[in-house]
Short mmCIF file of C-alpha atoms in Angstrom, two decimals:
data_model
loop_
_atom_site.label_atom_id
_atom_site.label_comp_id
_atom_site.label_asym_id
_atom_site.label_seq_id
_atom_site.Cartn_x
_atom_site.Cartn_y
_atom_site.Cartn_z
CA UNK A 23 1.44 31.72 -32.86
CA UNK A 24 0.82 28.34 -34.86
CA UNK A 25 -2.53 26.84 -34.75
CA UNK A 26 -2.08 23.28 -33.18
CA UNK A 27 -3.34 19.64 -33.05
CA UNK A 28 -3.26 16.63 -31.19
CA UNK A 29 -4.74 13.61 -29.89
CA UNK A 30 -5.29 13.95 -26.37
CA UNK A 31 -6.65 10.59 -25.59
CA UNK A 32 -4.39 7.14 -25.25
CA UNK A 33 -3.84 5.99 -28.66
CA UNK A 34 -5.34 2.40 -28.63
CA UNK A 35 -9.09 1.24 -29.13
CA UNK A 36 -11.70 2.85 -27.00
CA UNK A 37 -15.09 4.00 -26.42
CA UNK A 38 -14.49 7.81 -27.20
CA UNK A 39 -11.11 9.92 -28.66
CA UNK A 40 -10.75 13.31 -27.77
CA UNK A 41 -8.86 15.27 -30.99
CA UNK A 42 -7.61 19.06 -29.77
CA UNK A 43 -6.83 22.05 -31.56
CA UNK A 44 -5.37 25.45 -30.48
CA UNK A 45 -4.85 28.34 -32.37
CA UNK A 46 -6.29 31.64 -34.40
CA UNK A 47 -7.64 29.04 -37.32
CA UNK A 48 -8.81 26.32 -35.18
CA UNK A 49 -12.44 27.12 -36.00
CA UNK A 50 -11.65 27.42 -39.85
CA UNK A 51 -10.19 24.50 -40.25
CA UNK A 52 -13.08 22.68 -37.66
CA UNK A 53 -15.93 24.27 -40.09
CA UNK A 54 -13.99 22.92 -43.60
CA UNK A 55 -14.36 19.25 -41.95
CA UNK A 56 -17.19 19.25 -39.58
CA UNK A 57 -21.05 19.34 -40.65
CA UNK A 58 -23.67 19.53 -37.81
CA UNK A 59 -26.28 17.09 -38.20
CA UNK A 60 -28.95 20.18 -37.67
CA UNK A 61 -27.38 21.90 -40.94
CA UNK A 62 -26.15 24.91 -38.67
CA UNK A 63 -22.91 26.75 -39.09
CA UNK A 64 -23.18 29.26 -36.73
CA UNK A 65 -21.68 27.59 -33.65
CA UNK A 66 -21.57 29.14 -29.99
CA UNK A 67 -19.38 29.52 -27.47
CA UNK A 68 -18.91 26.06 -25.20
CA UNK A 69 -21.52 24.19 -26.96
CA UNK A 70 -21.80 20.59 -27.68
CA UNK A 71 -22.84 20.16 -31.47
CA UNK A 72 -23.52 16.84 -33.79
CA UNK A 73 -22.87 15.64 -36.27
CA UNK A 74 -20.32 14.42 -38.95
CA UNK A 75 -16.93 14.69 -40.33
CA UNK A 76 -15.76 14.38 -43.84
CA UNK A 77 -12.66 14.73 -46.13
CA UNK A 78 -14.11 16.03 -49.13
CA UNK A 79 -17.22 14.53 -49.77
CA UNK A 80 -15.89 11.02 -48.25
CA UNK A 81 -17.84 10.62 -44.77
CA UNK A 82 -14.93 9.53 -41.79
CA UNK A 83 -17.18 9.69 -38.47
CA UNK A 84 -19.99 10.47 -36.42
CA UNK A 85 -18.58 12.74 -33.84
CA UNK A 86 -19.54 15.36 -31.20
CA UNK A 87 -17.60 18.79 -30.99
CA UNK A 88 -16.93 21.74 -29.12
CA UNK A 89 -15.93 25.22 -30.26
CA UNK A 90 -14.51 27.48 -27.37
CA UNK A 91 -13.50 30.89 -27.71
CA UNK A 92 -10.39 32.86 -26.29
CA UNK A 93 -9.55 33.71 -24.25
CA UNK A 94 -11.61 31.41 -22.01
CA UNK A 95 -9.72 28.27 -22.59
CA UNK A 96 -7.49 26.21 -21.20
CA UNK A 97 -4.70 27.47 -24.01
CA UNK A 98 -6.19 31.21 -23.96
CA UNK A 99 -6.77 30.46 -27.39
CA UNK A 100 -9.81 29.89 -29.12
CA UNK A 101 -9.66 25.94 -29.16
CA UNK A 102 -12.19 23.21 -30.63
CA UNK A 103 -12.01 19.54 -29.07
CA UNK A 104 -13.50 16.79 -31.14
CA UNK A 105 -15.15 13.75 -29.49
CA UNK A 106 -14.82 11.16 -32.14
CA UNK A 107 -15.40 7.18 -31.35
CA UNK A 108 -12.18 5.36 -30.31
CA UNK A 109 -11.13 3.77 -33.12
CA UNK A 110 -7.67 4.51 -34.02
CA UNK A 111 -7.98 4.45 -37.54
CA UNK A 112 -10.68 7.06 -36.91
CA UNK A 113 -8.34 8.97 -34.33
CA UNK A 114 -5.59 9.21 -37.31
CA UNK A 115 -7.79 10.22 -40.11
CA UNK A 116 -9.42 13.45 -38.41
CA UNK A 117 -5.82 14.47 -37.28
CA UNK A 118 -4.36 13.78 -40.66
CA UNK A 119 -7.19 16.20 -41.73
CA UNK A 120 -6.76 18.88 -39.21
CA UNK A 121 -2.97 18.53 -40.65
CA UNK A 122 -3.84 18.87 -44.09
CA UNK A 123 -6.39 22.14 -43.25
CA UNK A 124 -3.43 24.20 -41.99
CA UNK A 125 -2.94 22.96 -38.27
CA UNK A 126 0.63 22.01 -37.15
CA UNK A 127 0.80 18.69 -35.31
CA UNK A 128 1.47 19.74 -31.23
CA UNK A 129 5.31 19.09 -29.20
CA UNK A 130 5.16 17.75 -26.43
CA UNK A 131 3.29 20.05 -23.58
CA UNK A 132 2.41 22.68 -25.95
CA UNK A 133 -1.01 22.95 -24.79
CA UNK A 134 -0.02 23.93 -21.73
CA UNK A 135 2.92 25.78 -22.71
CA UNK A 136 0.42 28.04 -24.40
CA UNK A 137 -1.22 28.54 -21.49
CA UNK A 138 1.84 29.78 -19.11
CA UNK A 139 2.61 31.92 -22.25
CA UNK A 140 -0.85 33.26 -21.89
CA UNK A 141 0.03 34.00 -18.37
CA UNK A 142 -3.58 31.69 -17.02
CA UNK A 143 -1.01 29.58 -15.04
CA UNK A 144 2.57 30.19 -13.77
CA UNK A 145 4.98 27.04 -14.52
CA UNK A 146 4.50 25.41 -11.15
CA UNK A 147 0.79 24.89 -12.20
CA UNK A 148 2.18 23.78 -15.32
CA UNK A 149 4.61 21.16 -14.18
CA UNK A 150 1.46 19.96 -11.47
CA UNK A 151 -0.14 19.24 -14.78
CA UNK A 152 2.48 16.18 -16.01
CA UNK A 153 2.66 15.17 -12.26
CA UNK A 154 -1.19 14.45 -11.87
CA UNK A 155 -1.21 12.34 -14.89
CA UNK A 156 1.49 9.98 -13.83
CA UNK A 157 0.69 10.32 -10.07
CA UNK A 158 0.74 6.13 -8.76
CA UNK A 159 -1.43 7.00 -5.53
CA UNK A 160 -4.46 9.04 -4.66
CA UNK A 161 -1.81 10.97 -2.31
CA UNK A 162 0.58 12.03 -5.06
CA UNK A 163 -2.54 12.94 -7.17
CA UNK A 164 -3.49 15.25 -4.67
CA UNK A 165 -0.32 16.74 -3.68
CA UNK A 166 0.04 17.47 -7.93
CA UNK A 167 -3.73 18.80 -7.71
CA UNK A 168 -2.32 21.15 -4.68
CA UNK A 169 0.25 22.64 -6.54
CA UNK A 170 -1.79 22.64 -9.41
CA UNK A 171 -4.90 24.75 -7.40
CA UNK A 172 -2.07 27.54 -6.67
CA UNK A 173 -0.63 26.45 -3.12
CA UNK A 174 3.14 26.58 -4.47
CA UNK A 175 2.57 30.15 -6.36
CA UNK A 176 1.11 31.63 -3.28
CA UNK A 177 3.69 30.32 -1.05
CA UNK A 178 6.65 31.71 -3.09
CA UNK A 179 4.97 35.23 -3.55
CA UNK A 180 4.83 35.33 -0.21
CA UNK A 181 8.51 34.95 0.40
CA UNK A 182 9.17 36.92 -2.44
CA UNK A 183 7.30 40.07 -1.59
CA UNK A 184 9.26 40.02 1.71
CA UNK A 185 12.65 40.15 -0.06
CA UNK A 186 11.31 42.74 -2.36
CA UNK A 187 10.19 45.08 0.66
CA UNK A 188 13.39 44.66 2.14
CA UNK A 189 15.60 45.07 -1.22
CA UNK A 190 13.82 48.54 -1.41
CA UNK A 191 14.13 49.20 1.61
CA UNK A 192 18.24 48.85 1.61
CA UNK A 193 18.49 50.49 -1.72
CA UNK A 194 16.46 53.76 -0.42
CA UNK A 195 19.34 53.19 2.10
CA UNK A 196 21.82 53.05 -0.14
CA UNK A 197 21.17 55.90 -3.00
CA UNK A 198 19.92 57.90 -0.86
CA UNK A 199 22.62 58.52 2.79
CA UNK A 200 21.80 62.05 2.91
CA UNK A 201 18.08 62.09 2.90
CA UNK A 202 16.05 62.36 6.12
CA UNK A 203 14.88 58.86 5.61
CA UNK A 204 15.06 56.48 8.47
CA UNK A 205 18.03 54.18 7.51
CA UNK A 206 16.36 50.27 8.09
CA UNK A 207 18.46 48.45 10.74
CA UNK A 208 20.57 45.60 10.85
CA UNK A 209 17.83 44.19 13.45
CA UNK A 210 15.29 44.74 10.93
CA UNK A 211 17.30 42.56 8.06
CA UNK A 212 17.78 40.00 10.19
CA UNK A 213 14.32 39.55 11.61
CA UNK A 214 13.12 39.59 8.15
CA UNK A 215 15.56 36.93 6.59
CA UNK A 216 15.42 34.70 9.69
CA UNK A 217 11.70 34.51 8.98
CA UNK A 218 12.30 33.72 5.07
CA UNK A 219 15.35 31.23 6.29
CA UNK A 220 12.52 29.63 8.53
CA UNK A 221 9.58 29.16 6.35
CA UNK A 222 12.15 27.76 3.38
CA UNK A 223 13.80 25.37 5.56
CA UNK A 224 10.29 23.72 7.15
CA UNK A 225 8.79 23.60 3.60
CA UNK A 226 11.97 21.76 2.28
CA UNK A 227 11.92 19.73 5.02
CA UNK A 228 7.82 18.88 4.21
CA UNK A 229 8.58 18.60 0.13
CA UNK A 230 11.41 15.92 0.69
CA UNK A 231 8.99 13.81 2.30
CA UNK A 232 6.59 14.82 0.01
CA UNK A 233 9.05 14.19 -3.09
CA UNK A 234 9.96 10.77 -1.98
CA UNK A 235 5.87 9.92 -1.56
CA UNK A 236 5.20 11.33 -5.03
CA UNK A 237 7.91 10.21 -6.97
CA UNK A 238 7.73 6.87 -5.08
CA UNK A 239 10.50 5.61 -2.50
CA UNK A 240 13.65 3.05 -4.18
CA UNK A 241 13.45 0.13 -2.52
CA UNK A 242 16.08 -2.47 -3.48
CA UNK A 243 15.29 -5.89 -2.52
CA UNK A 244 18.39 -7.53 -2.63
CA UNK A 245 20.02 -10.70 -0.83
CA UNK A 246 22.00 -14.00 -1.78
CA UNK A 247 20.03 -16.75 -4.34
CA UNK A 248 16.98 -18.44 -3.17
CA UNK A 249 16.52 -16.09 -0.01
CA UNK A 250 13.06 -15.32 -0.69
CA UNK A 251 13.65 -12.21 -2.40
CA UNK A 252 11.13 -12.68 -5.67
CA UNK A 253 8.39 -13.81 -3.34
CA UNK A 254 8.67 -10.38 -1.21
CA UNK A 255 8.08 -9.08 -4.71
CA UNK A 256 4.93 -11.23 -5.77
CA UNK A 257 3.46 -10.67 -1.65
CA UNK A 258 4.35 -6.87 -2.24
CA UNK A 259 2.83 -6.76 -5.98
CA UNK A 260 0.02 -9.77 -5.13
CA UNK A 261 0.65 -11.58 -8.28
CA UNK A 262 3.32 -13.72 -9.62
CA UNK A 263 5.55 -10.62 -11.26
CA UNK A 264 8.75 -12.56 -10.78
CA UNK A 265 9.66 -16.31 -11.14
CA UNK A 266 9.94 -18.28 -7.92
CA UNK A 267 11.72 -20.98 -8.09
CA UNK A 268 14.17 -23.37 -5.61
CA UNK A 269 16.58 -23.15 -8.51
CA UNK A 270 19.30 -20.16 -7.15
CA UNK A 271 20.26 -17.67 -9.87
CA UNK A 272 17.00 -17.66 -11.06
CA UNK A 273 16.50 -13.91 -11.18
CA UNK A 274 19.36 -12.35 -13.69
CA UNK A 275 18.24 -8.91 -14.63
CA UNK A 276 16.52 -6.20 -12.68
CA UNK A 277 12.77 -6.39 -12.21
CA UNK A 278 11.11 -2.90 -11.24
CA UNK A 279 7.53 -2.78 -10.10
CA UNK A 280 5.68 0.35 -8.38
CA UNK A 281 2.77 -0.52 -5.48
CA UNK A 282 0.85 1.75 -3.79
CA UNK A 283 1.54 1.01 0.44
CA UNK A 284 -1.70 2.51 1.32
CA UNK A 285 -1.22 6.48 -0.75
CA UNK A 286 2.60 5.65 -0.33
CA UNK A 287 4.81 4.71 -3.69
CA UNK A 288 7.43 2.46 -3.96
CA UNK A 289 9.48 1.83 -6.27
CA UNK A 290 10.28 -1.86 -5.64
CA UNK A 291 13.29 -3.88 -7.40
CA UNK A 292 13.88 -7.22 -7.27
CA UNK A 293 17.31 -7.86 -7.96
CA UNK A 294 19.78 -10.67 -8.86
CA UNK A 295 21.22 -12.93 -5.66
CA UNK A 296 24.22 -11.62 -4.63
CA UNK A 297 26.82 -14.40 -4.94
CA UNK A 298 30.19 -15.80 -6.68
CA UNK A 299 28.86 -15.41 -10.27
CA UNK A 300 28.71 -19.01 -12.45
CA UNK A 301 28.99 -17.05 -16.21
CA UNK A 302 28.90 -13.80 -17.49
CA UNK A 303 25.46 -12.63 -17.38
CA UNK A 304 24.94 -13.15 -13.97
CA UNK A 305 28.12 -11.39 -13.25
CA UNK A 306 26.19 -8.09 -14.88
CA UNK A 307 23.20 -9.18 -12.96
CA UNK A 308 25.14 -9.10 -9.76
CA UNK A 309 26.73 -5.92 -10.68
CA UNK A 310 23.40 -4.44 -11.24
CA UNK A 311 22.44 -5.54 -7.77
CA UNK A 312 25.43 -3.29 -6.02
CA UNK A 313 24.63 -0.44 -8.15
CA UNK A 314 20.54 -0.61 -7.11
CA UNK A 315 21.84 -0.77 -3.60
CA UNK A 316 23.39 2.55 -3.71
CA UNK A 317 20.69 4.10 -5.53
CA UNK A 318 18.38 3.19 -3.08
CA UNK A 319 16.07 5.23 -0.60
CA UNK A 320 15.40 1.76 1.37
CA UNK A 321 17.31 -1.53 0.99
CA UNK A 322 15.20 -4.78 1.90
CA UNK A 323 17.91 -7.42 2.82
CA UNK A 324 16.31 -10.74 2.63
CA UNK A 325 18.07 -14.02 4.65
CA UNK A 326 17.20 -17.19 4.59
CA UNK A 327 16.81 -17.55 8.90
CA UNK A 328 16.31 -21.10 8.40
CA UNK A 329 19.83 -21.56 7.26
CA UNK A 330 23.70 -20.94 8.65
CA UNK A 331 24.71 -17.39 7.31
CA UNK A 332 26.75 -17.72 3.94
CA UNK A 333 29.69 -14.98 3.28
CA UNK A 334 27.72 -13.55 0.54
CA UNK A 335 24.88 -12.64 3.75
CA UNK A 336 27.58 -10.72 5.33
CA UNK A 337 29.06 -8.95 2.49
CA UNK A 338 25.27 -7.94 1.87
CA UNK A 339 25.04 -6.61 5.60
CA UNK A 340 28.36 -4.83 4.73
CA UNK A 341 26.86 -3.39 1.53
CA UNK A 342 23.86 -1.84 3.47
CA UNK A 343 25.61 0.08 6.39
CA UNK A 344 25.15 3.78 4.66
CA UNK A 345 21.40 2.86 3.39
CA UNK A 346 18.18 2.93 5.66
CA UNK A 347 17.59 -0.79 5.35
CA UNK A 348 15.20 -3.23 7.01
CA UNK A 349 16.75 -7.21 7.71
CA UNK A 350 14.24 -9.67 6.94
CA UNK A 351 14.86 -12.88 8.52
CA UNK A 352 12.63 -15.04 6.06
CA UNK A 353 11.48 -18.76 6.24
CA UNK A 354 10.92 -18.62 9.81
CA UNK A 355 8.62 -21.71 9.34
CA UNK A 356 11.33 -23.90 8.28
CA UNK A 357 13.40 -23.26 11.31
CA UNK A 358 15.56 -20.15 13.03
CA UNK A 359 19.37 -19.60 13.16
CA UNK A 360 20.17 -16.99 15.55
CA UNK A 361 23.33 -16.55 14.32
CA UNK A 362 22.07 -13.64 12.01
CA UNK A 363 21.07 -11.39 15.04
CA UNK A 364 24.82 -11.24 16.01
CA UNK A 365 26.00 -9.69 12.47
CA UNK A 366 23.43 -7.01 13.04
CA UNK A 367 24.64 -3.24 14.09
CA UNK A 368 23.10 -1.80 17.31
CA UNK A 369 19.47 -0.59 17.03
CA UNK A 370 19.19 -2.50 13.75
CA UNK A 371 15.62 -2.63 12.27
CA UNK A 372 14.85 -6.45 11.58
CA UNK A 373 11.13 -8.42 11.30
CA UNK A 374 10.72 -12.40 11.37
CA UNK A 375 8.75 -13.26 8.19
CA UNK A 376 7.70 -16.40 6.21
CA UNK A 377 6.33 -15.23 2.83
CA UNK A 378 5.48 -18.75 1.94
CA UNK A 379 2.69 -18.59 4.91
CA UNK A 380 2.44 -14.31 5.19
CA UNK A 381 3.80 -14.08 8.74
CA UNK A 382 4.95 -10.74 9.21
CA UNK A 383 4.26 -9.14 5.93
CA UNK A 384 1.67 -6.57 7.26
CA UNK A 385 4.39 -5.86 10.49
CA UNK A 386 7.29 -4.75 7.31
CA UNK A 387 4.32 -2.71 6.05
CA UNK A 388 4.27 -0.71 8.73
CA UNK A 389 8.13 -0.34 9.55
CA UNK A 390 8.29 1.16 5.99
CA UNK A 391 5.46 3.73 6.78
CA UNK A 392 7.09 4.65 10.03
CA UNK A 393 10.48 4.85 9.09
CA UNK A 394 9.85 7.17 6.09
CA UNK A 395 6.75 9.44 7.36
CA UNK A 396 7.40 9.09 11.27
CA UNK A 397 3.77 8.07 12.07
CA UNK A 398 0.61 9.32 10.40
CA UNK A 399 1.06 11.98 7.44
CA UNK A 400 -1.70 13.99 6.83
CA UNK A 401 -2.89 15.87 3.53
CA UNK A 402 -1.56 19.58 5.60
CA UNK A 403 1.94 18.03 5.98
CA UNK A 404 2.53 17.85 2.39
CA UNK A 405 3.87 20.49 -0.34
CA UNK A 406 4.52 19.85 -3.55
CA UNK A 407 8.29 20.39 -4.70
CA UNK A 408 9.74 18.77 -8.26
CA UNK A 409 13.96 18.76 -8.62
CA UNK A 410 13.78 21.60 -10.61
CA UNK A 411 12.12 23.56 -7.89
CA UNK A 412 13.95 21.54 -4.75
CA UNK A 413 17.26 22.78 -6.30
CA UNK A 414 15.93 26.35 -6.76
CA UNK A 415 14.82 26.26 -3.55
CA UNK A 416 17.97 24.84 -1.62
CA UNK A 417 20.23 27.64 -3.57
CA UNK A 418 17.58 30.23 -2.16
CA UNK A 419 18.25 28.64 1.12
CA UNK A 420 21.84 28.87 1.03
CA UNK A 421 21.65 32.34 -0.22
CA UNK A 422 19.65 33.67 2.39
CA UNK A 423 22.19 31.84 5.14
CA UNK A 424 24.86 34.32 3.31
CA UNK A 425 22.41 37.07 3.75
CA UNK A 426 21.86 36.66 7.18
CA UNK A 427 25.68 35.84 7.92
CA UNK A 428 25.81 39.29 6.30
CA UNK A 429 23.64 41.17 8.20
CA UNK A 430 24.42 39.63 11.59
CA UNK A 431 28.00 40.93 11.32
CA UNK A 432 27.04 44.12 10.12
CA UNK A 433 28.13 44.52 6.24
CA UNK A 434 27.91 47.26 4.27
CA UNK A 435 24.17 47.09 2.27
CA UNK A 436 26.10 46.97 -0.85
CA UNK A 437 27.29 43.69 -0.06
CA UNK A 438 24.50 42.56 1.86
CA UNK A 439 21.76 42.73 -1.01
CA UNK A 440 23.69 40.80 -3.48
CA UNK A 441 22.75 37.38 -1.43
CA UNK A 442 19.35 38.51 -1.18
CA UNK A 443 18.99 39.43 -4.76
CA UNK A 444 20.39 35.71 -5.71
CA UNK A 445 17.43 34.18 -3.37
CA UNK A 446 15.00 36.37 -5.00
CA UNK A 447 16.33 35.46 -7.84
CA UNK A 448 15.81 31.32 -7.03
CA UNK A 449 12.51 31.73 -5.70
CA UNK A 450 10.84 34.02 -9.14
CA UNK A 451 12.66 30.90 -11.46
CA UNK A 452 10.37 28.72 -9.17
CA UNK A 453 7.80 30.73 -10.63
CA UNK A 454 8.84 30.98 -14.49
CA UNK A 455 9.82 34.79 -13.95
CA UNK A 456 13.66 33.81 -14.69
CA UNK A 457 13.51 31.02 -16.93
CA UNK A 458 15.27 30.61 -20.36
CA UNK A 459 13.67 29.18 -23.18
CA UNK A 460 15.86 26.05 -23.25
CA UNK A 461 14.97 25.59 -19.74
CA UNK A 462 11.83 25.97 -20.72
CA UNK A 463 11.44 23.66 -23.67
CA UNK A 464 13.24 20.68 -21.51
CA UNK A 465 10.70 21.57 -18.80
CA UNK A 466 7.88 20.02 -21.22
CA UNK A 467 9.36 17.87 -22.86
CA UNK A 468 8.66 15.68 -19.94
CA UNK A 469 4.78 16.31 -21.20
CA UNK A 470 2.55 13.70 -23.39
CA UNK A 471 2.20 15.41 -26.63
CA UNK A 472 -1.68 15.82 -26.18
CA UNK A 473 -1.51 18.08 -23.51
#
């Protein structure tokens, strides 16, 4: 395989860079740049040495580095990291020399692509990698760092092992009608897949809430001009993200911020006022609105409760039906129309808020939590799921309902263990065991190119 390079580190001024390298000729090319400032050349395993790098005789930086042999590493390969100082004109010029010594400059993921090809992670670890560095709360971090420590590899095996004991057991069954071997029952099957059919449908039921908490919940803030809607936004995001302003229309194009509500991400976007559009652009603004409503998780509908209701409120109201939404009645200190609370369904979730003075703000904080997570999550209730996997999963699911449809009106094996093959099947792609290379390749692609 190629010997690789990267910079792992952001690429902007900083105190330290880190520069990587994978591969058989990583410490070849290290030794044609690097001189240690104690004139040794004879470097050990996972030591921190001194000194200098230089293109020729020209002298670049001052840099620490690290020479680690395989297959010990994070790649398997023997690997050398460079600690250089974070200029980026620094970060360039050792990388541009690693390039011109024989390394290859990385793809995206590679790093850890090596490592699943070197079999010291399977590629649920390896997708837990991405996730923990774009987690946006300390709770998707360490749902990632779950995954990552083995929890979704161990959980799968499990499930798998089951369905390989019983796939045996049918097919010893099957080739073999004569033999004095105890034929498995019908009973037996269906025990065993109603416990797999069990244990899949709680922990899809546990990684959609955990999905929507690590890839952050859509919330569409959406309601006619001048409702309030931008200043949920700047209470939400405490600073002014979007312009407030008594002038209606003032929003035009979609503005998308994520906040943490205490380990819980949302995805908040402000969009334009719904209304009768004066020109073309806030026609597309107003289309963009709609569309972010049915794209939505959650739907914030903002009213001005100070005010009659307008047609445009109870087109909005309309709009929202099919959503889980929340009615905020804003501007409760300028007066109250109670007009509003007659347009509302049955049972319809609404707070009182003025965002000018931050009545109820903390109350909508906590309808959010409840109406997503039912109460208090806890670290146990979550398990880590991406769409690759909650797709692989649900077909698993449905192919073990077959399975056990199967087996409950007595079958014949032959047909019986072709649903339970597909589910074992599902749950080993979880795992990497049935994956393509182009699956493979798109998987990380979604990978910095340092890692």
């Amino acid at each position: 395989m190629r010997t690789i390079c990267a910079i792992s580190t952001a690429m902007q001024p900083g105190a330290i860079a880190i520069i990587r390298m994978s591969g058989a000729n990583s410490f070849a090319i290290a030794k044609k740049i690097f001189r240690s400032a104690s004139g040794k050349d004879d470097f050990k395993n996972k030591y921190m040495y001194f000194g200098r790098i230089y293109d020729g005789d020209d002298f670049v930086d001052e840099v620490l580095i690290c020479f680690m042999k395989a297959p010990n590493t994070y790649t398997t390969e023997d690997m050398v990291e460079i600690y250089s100082h974070g200029s980026v004109i620094s970060q360039r010029r050792i990388l541009n020399l690693l390039l011109k010594n024989g390394a290859e400059l990385a793809e995206r993921g590679e790093f850890t692509k090596k490592a699943f090809i070197g079999g010291r992670i399977d590629i649920t670890q390896a997708e837990a990698v991405a996730d923990m560095i774009n987690a946006k709360t300390d709770m998707s971090y360490n749902l990632s760092l779950k995954a990552f420590d083995g929890s979704v590899r161990d959980f799968i095996n499990g499930l798998a092992d089951s369905l390989k004991m019983l796939i045996a057991n049918i097919e010893v069954s099957i080739d073999y009608p004569e033999e004095d071997i105890e034929e498995i029952s019908y009973e037996r099957i269906t025990n065993t897949l109603t416990d797999v059919k069990d244990s899949l449908s709680e922990h899809i039921r546990r990684a959609s809430t955990s999905t929507l908490i690590k890839d952050g919940i859509k919330t569409s803030i959406v309601g006619v001009p001048n409702v309030g809607k931008s200043s949920l936004l700047n209470t939400f995001t405490r600073e002014e993200t979007a312009i407030v302003s008594n002038i209606e229309g003032t929003t035009r194009d979609m503005i998308t911020e994520y906040i943490d509500l205490e380990g819980i991400s949302l995805k908040l976007m402000d969009t334009a006022g719904i209304r009768e559009a004066s020109d073309e652009i806030e026609r597309m603004g107003v289309a963009i609105s709609k569309k972010a409503i049915k794209d939505a998780d959650l739907v914030l509908a903002v009213f001005d409760y100070s005010k009659p209701m307008t047609e445009g409120d109870k087109e909005i109201i309309d709009m929202v039906q099919d959503k889980k939404h929340i009615y905020i009645l804003n501007k409760v200190d300028e007066g109250e129309n109670g007009e509003y609370l007659d347009h509302f369904e049955q049972g319809a979730k609404f707070i009182l808020t003025s965002l000018k003075t931050g009545e109820g703000f903390e109350e909508l904080k906590d309808m959010i939590k409840e109406m997503f997570l039912a109460g208090e999550i806890t670290q146990d209730d979550l398990v880590y799921a991406n769409l690759r996997e909650m797709d692989l999963l649900n077909k698993a699911h449905s192919a073990i309902s077959e399975a056990l449809n199967d087996a409950e009106h007595k079958q014949v094996y032959d047909l019986l263990i072709v649903n339970i093959r597909a589910a074992l099947d599902s749950l080993l792609e979880i795992l990497g065991e049935k994956l393509d290379s182009e699956i493979l390749d798109k998987i990380f692609q979604n990978f910095c190119i340092g890692k």
